[in-house]
Coordinates of C-alpha atoms and ligand atoms in Angstrom, one line a residue:
X139 CA 0.0 0.0 0.0
X140 CA 1.5 3.4 -1.0
X141 CA 1.4 6.4 1.3
X142 CA -2.2 7.4 1.9
X143 CA -3.1 11.0 0.8
X144 CA -5.4 13.4 2.7
X145 CA -8.8 13.9 1.1
X146 CA -7.9 17.6 0.8
X147 CA -5.3 16.7 -1.8
X148 CA -8.2 16.1 -4.2
X149 CA -9.5 19.0 -6.3
X150 CA -12.5 21.1 -5.4
X151 CA -13.5 24.7 -5.1
X152 CA -12.8 24.9 -1.4
X153 CA -15.9 26.4 0.1
X154 CA -19.1 28.1 -0.9
X155 CA -18.9 31.4 0.7
X156 CA -18.9 30.1 4.3
X157 CA -15.9 31.5 6.0
X158 CA -13.5 28.8 7.1
X159 CA -14.2 29.8 10.7
X160 CA -14.4 27.9 13.9
X161 CA -17.3 25.5 14.4
X162 CA -18.5 24.0 17.6
X163 CA -20.9 21.0 17.4
X164 CA -22.5 21.4 20.9
X165 CA -23.5 18.2 22.7
X166 CA -23.5 15.9 19.7
X167 CA -23.6 12.1 19.7
X168 CA -20.2 11.5 18.3
X169 CA -19.5 8.1 16.8
X170 CA -16.3 6.9 15.1
X171 CA -15.6 3.2 15.1
X172 CA -12.0 3.8 13.9
X173 CA -11.0 5.9 16.9
X174 CA -13.4 4.3 19.4
X175 CA -15.2 7.6 20.1
X176 CA -18.8 6.9 21.0
X177 CA -20.7 9.3 23.2
X178 CA -21.9 12.9 23.8
X179 CA -19.2 15.5 23.1
X180 CA -18.6 19.1 22.1
X181 CA -16.6 18.9 18.9
X182 CA -14.5 21.9 17.8
X183 CA -13.4 22.4 14.2
X184 CA -10.6 24.9 13.8
X185 CA -8.1 25.5 11.0
X186 CA -9.7 22.7 9.0
X187 CA -9.0 20.2 11.7
X188 CA -10.8 18.5 14.5
X189 CA -9.3 20.6 17.2
X190 CA -11.0 19.5 20.4
X191 CA -13.3 16.8 21.6
X192 CA -14.6 17.8 25.1
X193 CA -17.3 17.0 27.5
X194 CA -20.7 18.4 26.5
X195 CA -21.0 22.1 27.2
X196 CA -17.2 22.4 28.0
X197 CA -16.0 23.8 24.7
X198 CA -15.8 27.6 24.7
X199 CA -14.1 29.3 21.8
X200 CA -14.5 33.0 21.1
X201 CA -15.9 33.8 17.6
X202 CA -17.0 30.3 16.9
X203 CA -20.2 29.3 15.2
X204 CA -22.1 27.1 17.6
X205 CA -24.3 24.4 16.3
X206 CA -26.8 23.1 18.8
X207 CA -26.4 19.4 18.1
X208 CA -28.3 18.0 21.0
X209 CA -30.1 14.9 19.8
X210 CA -28.1 14.9 16.6
X211 CA -25.2 12.7 15.5
X212 CA -21.7 13.4 14.1
X213 CA -19.9 10.7 12.2
X214 CA -16.8 10.7 10.0
X215 CA -18.1 11.9 6.6
X216 CA -18.6 9.3 3.9
X217 CA -16.3 8.7 1.0
X218 CA -17.5 7.2 -2.3
X219 CA -14.9 5.6 -4.5
X220 CA -17.4 5.0 -7.4
X221 CA -19.5 7.7 -9.0
X222 CA -20.3 8.8 -12.6
X223 CA -20.3 12.5 -13.1
X224 CA -21.0 12.3 -16.9
X225 CA -18.5 15.0 -17.7
X226 CA -17.4 15.3 -20.5
X227 CA -20.1 14.6 -22.9
X228 CA -23.4 14.0 -21.0
X229 CA -23.8 17.2 -19.0
X230 CA -27.5 16.9 -19.7
X231 CA -27.4 14.1 -17.1
X232 CA -24.9 15.4 -14.6
X233 CA -21.8 17.5 -14.3
X234 CA -19.1 18.1 -11.7
X235 CA -21.1 20.8 -10.0
X236 CA -24.4 18.9 -9.7
X237 CA -22.8 15.5 -9.0
X238 CA -20.5 16.9 -6.3
X239 CA -23.5 18.8 -4.8
X240 CA -25.4 15.6 -4.6
X241 CA -22.4 14.0 -2.9
X242 CA -22.3 16.8 -0.3
X243 CA -26.0 16.5 0.3
X244 CA -25.5 12.8 1.0
X245 CA -22.8 13.4 3.6
X246 CA -19.8 12.5 1.4
X247 CA -16.6 14.5 1.9
X248 CA -15.0 13.0 -1.3
X249 CA -15.9 11.1 -4.4
X250 CA -14.0 9.4 -7.2
X251 CA -15.4 9.7 -10.7
X252 CA -15.3 7.0 -13.3
X253 CA -13.7 7.5 -16.7
X254 CA -16.5 6.1 -19.0
X255 CA -17.5 9.5 -20.2
X256 CA -18.0 10.6 -23.8
X257 CA -15.3 10.5 -24.9
X258 CA -13.6 8.3 -22.2
X259 CA -10.9 9.9 -20.0
X260 CA -7.7 8.4 -21.4
X261 CA -5.2 11.3 -21.9
X262 CA -3.2 13.4 -19.5
X263 CA -4.9 16.5 -21.1
X264 CA -8.4 15.0 -20.2
X265 CA -7.3 14.6 -16.5
X266 CA -5.8 18.1 -16.3
X267 CA -9.0 19.6 -17.8
X268 CA -11.2 17.7 -15.3
X269 CA -9.1 18.7 -12.4
X270 CA -9.2 22.3 -13.4
X271 CA -13.0 22.2 -13.7
X272 CA -13.3 20.5 -10.2
X273 CA -11.2 23.4 -8.7
X274 CA -13.9 25.8 -10.1
X275 CA -17.1 23.8 -9.6
X276 CA -16.8 20.9 -7.2
X277 CA -18.7 21.2 -3.9
X278 CA -16.6 18.4 -2.3
X279 CA -13.1 17.0 -3.2
X280 CA -13.3 15.0 -6.4
X281 CA -10.8 12.6 -7.9
X282 CA -10.8 11.3 -11.5
X283 CA -10.0 7.8 -12.7
X284 CA -8.5 7.3 -16.1
X285 CA -9.2 4.4 -18.4
X286 CA -7.1 1.2 -18.1
X287 CA -7.3 0.8 -21.9
X288 CA -7.2 3.3 -24.7
X289 CA -10.7 4.4 -25.6
X290 CA -12.0 1.7 -23.2
X291 CA -11.6 -0.7 -26.1
X292 CA -10.0 -3.4 -23.9
X293 CA -7.1 -3.9 -26.3
X294 CA -4.1 -1.5 -25.7
X295 CA -3.2 -0.1 -22.3
X296 CA -3.7 3.7 -21.9
X297 CA -0.6 5.8 -21.2
X298 CA -0.8 4.9 -17.6
X299 CA 2.5 6.5 -16.5
X300 CA 1.5 9.8 -18.1
X301 CA -2.0 9.7 -16.7
X302 CA -0.6 9.0 -13.2
X303 CA 1.7 12.0 -13.6
X304 CA -1.2 14.2 -14.5
X305 CA -3.0 13.3 -11.3
X306 CA -5.4 10.5 -12.2
X307 CA -6.3 8.8 -8.9
X308 CA -6.4 5.3 -10.4
X309 CA -7.4 3.3 -13.4
X310 CA -10.8 1.8 -14.4
X311 CA -12.7 0.8 -17.5
X312 CA -15.9 0.7 -15.4
X313 CA -19.0 0.4 -17.4
X314 CA -17.1 -2.4 -19.3
X315 CA -15.1 -5.3 -18.1
X316 CA -11.5 -6.0 -19.3
X317 CA -12.2 -9.3 -21.0
X318 CA -8.6 -10.0 -22.2
X319 CA -6.6 -11.8 -19.5
X320 CA -3.4 -10.6 -21.3
X321 CA -4.4 -7.0 -21.0
X322 CA -5.4 -7.4 -17.4
X323 CA -2.1 -9.0 -16.6
X324 CA -0.2 -6.1 -18.2
X325 CA -2.3 -3.5 -16.4
X326 CA -1.6 -5.2 -13.0
X327 CA 2.1 -5.3 -13.7
X328 CA 1.9 -1.6 -14.1
X329 CA -0.3 -1.3 -10.9
X330 CA 2.4 -3.1 -8.9
X331 CA 5.1 -0.7 -10.2
X332 CA 3.2 2.5 -9.9
X333 CA 1.0 1.8 -6.9
X334 CA -2.2 3.5 -8.1
X335 CA -5.4 1.5 -7.7
X336 CA -7.0 -0.5 -10.5
X337 CA -10.8 -0.7 -10.0
X338 CA -12.6 -3.5 -11.9
X339 CA -16.1 -3.9 -13.2
X340 CA -16.2 -7.7 -13.3
X341 CA -18.4 -9.3 -16.0
X342 CA -17.8 -12.0 -18.5
X343 CA -19.7 -10.7 -21.6
X344 CA -19.8 -14.2 -23.0
X345 CA -22.1 -15.1 -20.2
X346 CA -24.0 -11.8 -19.7
X347 CA -24.6 -10.7 -23.3
X348 CA -28.1 -9.8 -24.1
X349 CA -29.2 -9.9 -20.4
X350 CA -31.2 -7.1 -18.8
X351 CA -31.9 -8.4 -15.2
X352 CA -30.7 -11.2 -12.9
X353 CA -31.0 -14.7 -14.3
X354 CA -33.3 -16.5 -11.9
X355 CA -37.0 -17.1 -11.1
X356 CA -38.0 -13.6 -11.9
X357 CA -36.3 -13.4 -15.3
X358 CA -37.8 -16.8 -16.2
X359 CA -41.3 -15.7 -15.2
X360 CA -41.1 -12.5 -17.1
X361 CA -39.4 -14.0 -20.1
X362 CA -36.6 -11.4 -20.0
X363 CA -33.0 -12.5 -20.8
X364 CA -30.9 -12.9 -17.6
X365 CA -27.4 -12.0 -16.4
X366 CA -26.1 -15.0 -14.4
X367 CA -24.3 -14.4 -11.2
X368 CA -21.3 -16.4 -12.5
X369 CA -20.7 -13.8 -15.2
X370 CA -19.4 -11.7 -12.2
X371 CA -17.8 -14.3 -9.9
X372 CA -15.8 -16.1 -12.5
X373 CA -14.1 -12.9 -13.6
X374 CA -13.3 -12.0 -10.0
X375 CA -11.7 -15.4 -9.5
X376 CA -9.6 -14.9 -12.7
X377 CA -8.4 -11.4 -11.7
X378 CA -7.7 -12.4 -8.1
X379 CA -5.4 -15.1 -9.5
X380 CA -3.7 -12.7 -11.9
X381 CA -3.3 -10.1 -9.1
X382 CA -1.7 -12.8 -6.9
X383 CA 0.6 -13.9 -9.7
X384 CA 1.8 -10.4 -10.4
X385 CA 1.8 -9.4 -6.7
X386 CA -0.6 -6.6 -7.6
X387 CA -3.6 -5.0 -5.9
X388 CA -7.1 -4.9 -7.2
X389 CA -10.3 -3.2 -6.1
X390 CA -13.5 -5.0 -7.2
X391 CA -16.5 -2.8 -7.9
X392 CA -20.2 -3.3 -7.1
X393 CA -20.3 -6.9 -5.8
X394 CA -23.7 -8.3 -6.4
X395 CA -23.6 -12.1 -6.1
X396 CA -23.0 -14.5 -3.2
X397 CA -20.4 -16.5 -5.3
X398 CA -18.5 -13.2 -5.7
X399 CA -18.5 -12.7 -1.9
X400 CA -17.1 -16.2 -1.3
X401 CA -14.5 -15.7 -4.1
X402 CA -13.3 -12.5 -2.5
X403 CA -13.2 -14.2 0.9
X404 CA -11.1 -17.1 -0.4
X405 CA -8.7 -14.6 -2.1
X406 CA -8.3 -12.5 1.0
X407 CA -7.6 -15.6 3.1
X408 CA -4.9 -16.6 0.6
X409 CA -3.3 -13.2 1.0
X410 CA -4.3 -11.6 -2.3
X411 CA -4.4 -7.8 -2.1
X412 CA -8.0 -7.4 -3.0
X413 CA -10.6 -4.9 -1.8
X414 CA -14.3 -4.6 -2.8
X415 CA -17.4 -2.6 -2.5
X416 CA -21.2 -3.1 -2.4
X417 CA -24.0 -0.6 -3.3
X418 CA -27.0 0.5 -1.1
X419 CA -29.3 -0.9 -3.8
X420 CA -27.7 -4.4 -3.9
X421 CA -27.8 -4.4 -0.1
X422 CA -31.5 -3.5 0.3
X423 CA -33.3 -4.7 -2.9
X424 CA -33.7 -7.9 -4.9
X425 CA -34.8 -8.8 -8.4
X426 CA -38.4 -9.1 -7.1
X427 CA -38.6 -5.4 -7.7
X428 CA -38.4 -6.1 -11.5
X429 CA -41.8 -7.8 -11.4
X430 CA -43.2 -4.2 -11.7
X431 CA -41.2 -3.9 -15.0
X432 CA -40.0 -0.5 -13.6
X433 CA -36.8 0.4 -15.4
X434 CA -35.6 2.4 -12.4
X435 CA -34.6 -1.0 -10.9
X436 CA -32.4 -1.8 -13.9
X437 CA -28.7 -1.6 -13.3
X438 CA -25.5 -3.5 -14.0
X439 CA -24.7 -5.7 -12.1
X440 CA -28.4 -6.4 -11.7
X441 CA -30.4 -6.6 -8.4
X442 CA -30.1 -10.3 -7.5
X443 CA -31.9 -12.9 -5.3
X444 CA -32.5 -12.7 -1.6
X445 CA -29.6 -15.2 -0.9
X446 CA -27.2 -12.9 -2.8
X447 CA -28.4 -9.9 -0.8
X448 CA -27.9 -11.8 2.5
X449 CA -24.4 -12.7 1.4
X450 CA -23.6 -9.1 0.7
X451 CA -24.9 -8.0 4.1
X452 CA -22.8 -10.8 5.8
X453 CA -19.8 -9.7 3.8
X454 CA -20.2 -6.1 4.9
X455 CA -20.6 -7.2 8.5
X456 CA -17.5 -9.4 8.5
X457 CA -15.3 -7.0 6.5
X458 CA -15.0 -9.2 3.5
X459 CA -16.6 -6.3 1.8
X460 CA -14.6 -3.2 2.6
X461 CA -16.9 -0.4 1.8
X462 CA -20.3 0.9 0.5
X463 CA -20.1 2.7 -2.8
X464 CA -23.1 4.1 -4.6
X465 CA -22.2 3.6 -8.3
X466 CA -24.2 6.9 -8.7
X467 CA -25.2 6.6 -12.4
X468 CA -27.3 9.5 -13.7
X469 CA -29.4 8.9 -16.8
X470 CA -31.9 11.0 -18.7
X471 CA -35.6 10.1 -18.6
X472 CA -35.4 9.2 -22.3
X473 CA -32.9 6.5 -21.5
X474 CA -34.9 5.2 -18.5
X475 CA -38.6 5.7 -19.3
X476 CA -38.7 2.9 -21.8
X477 CA -39.3 -0.9 -21.6
X478 CA -36.9 -2.7 -19.3
X479 CA -35.0 -4.5 -22.1
X480 CA -34.3 -1.1 -23.8
X481 CA -33.6 1.0 -20.7
X482 CA -30.1 2.1 -19.8
X483 CA -28.4 0.4 -16.8
X484 CA -27.9 2.5 -13.7
X485 CA -29.4 4.5 -10.8
X486 CA -28.4 7.6 -8.9
X487 CA -27.6 7.0 -5.2
X488 CA -25.5 9.7 -3.5
X489 CA -28.4 11.6 -1.8
X490 CA -30.1 8.5 -0.4
X491 CA -27.1 6.2 0.5
X492 CA -27.0 6.7 4.3
X493 CA -30.8 7.0 4.8
X494 CA -31.5 3.9 2.8
X495 CA -29.0 1.8 4.7
X496 CA -30.0 3.3 8.0
X497 CA -33.7 2.7 7.4
X498 CA -33.5 -0.8 5.8
X499 CA -30.6 -2.3 7.7
X500 CA -29.7 -0.4 10.9
X501 CA -33.2 0.3 12.3
X502 CA -34.4 -3.3 11.9
X503 CA -31.2 -4.4 13.7
X504 CA -29.6 -6.2 10.7
X505 CA -26.4 -4.2 10.8
X506 CA -24.9 -2.1 13.6
X507 CA -24.7 1.6 13.1
X508 CA -21.0 1.6 13.7
X509 CA -20.4 -1.0 11.0
X510 CA -22.3 1.1 8.5
X511 CA -20.6 4.3 9.5
X512 CA -17.2 2.6 9.0
X513 CA -18.1 1.1 5.7
X514 CA -19.5 4.3 4.3
X515 CA -16.0 5.7 4.4
X516 CA -14.2 2.4 4.0
X517 CA -13.5 3.1 0.3
X518 CA -10.9 5.7 1.2
X519 CA -7.9 3.6 2.2
X520 CA -8.1 0.9 -0.5
X521 CA -8.2 3.7 -3.1
X522 CA -5.2 5.5 -1.6
X523 CA -6.7 8.1 0.8
X524 CA -6.7 8.6 4.6
X525 CA -10.0 7.5 6.0
X526 CA -12.0 10.3 7.7
X527 CA -11.4 10.1 11.5
X528 CA -12.7 12.0 14.5
X529 CA -9.7 12.7 16.7
X530 CA -7.8 15.9 17.5
X531 CA -5.4 16.8 14.7
X532 CA -7.3 14.9 12.0
X533 CA -8.5 16.8 8.9
X534 CA -12.2 17.7 9.6
X535 CA -14.3 15.4 7.4
X536 CA -17.6 15.2 9.3
X537 CA -21.3 14.6 8.7
X538 CA -24.1 15.9 11.0
X539 CA -27.1 13.6 10.9
X540 CA -30.6 13.6 12.4
X541 CA -31.4 10.0 12.8
X542 CA -34.9 10.7 13.9
X543 CA -35.8 12.9 10.9
X544 CA -38.2 11.3 8.4
X545 CA -38.3 12.4 4.7
X546 CA -39.6 11.2 1.4
X547 CA -36.8 10.5 -1.1
X548 CA -37.1 12.9 -4.0
X549 CA -40.1 14.9 -2.6
X550 CA -38.0 18.1 -2.5
X551 CA -36.3 17.3 -5.8
X552 CA -32.7 16.2 -6.2
X553 CA -29.4 18.0 -6.2
X554 CA -28.3 15.6 -9.0
X555 CA -29.4 16.7 -12.4
X556 CA -31.0 13.3 -13.0
X557 CA -33.8 11.7 -11.0
X558 CA -33.4 8.0 -11.9
X559 CA -33.5 6.9 -8.2
X560 CA -34.8 3.4 -7.4
X561 CA -35.7 4.8 -3.9
X562 CA -37.8 7.8 -5.1
X563 CA -41.0 8.1 -3.1
X564 CA -39.8 6.0 -0.2
X565 CA -40.2 7.2 3.4
X566 CA -36.7 7.2 4.8
X567 CA -35.4 7.8 8.3
X568 CA -32.1 9.7 9.0
X569 CA -31.2 12.9 7.3
X570 CA -27.9 14.5 6.5
X571 CA -28.1 18.1 7.9
X572 CA -24.5 19.2 7.3
X573 CA -21.3 18.0 5.7
X574 CA -17.8 19.3 6.5
X575 CA -15.3 18.3 3.8
X576 CA -11.5 18.9 4.2
X577 CA -12.2 21.3 7.0
X578 CA -14.8 23.5 5.2
X579 CA -18.6 23.5 5.3
X580 CA -19.6 21.8 2.1
X581 CA -23.4 21.5 2.7
X582 CA -26.2 22.6 4.9
X583 CA -29.7 21.1 4.6
X584 CA -32.2 23.8 3.7
X585 CA -34.5 23.2 6.7
X586 CA -31.7 23.1 9.1
X587 CA -31.4 26.2 11.2
X588 CA -28.0 27.8 11.2
X589 CA -26.0 28.0 14.3
X590 CA -25.3 31.3 16.1
X591 CA -22.0 33.0 16.7
X592 CA -21.1 33.1 20.3
Ligands
ZN682 ZN1 -19.7 -1.0 -13.3
ZN683 ZN1 -20.1 2.4 -12.3

């Protein structure tokens, strides 16, 4: 593992007019499983850092903005290693400004954007242009992946050294698998030399071609071509072995199948450097949703069966799955409001991630809150960044949450430019009120009363 970088080393516009002043979260329920903090505290943010963690009511700093956080919770902010910001090329669906605003609204202090744009991000000039735009527009720190292969064609490696030099955070052809084992091997040789992460969308197109939804009872009943779980797990097994052989490190994206979880477990037990993620939709929904023929439930990998969902939950609990990632994938209504077979794959997810997991898995007692909080920022370290922590001296990456608040997803609109959420209309518990990213206030919920200067 190379040296981990602070989240503030990513590009963003800094702050939105809020002075980088002193903040006190007064009497908040502070929870950070990494540092073991769990209880009522005053938390002081100064000079972009967590400056103090005192007994409730004890912090007293002149000129500070005091936020009455009694009954509210403060966690390390979330970090999403897998989002699609659709820039360049599909700014009608999302851009850096709207996508990063959605991230801030969801409690994320940093996101990493995939390279399957139009055209794909595969030159140093592309990376430089995106980074410059992020410095002007991004509401939270944003990093940019570059393609593993030129034009995402799966044949020739991109200029990986040059792309790394220009500030790409890693390499991924996400959206498409790398089907050639020879190309994968060469990419992982480079990974080992250069250290930057390689993130993999695992799918064997020979097995998945033509499929729209999970291959199982529902696809058979509906007569819709299926995508079998083994199209994912067999490729993970192949790439884990190539990574082991080349002593390289891989990050597997959006695990969906129980065979994939066990494949990752076996690889980890054998000492392979492999990390992986699961999405809120795969953790909380199954292919039963497709009986409605609603295209909002169509994504790749597809929603799978209940046994798969249970395996993902167990993997998240045990740590076999390192992190929750949204795979936030905005699409225009023209691409989604069509029959299932014709609809584009993908759902947005940044603004609902915490609330969905909290409502569906924490409140019913399926997962512990601490586990969820840890996994929601668990993508930072495997991708090369310091995980957000709550302890004096740490960069302030914090989220303020009202776990009692109820809201209807999408009722007040979305910060994302697209509205293809598979959770729209659901009553959710737990609302992000404020996000502090790299020491600056990146987001305040509209209905949340501002603190007062003391
Ligand atoms: Zn993917
Ligand atoms: Zn993706």
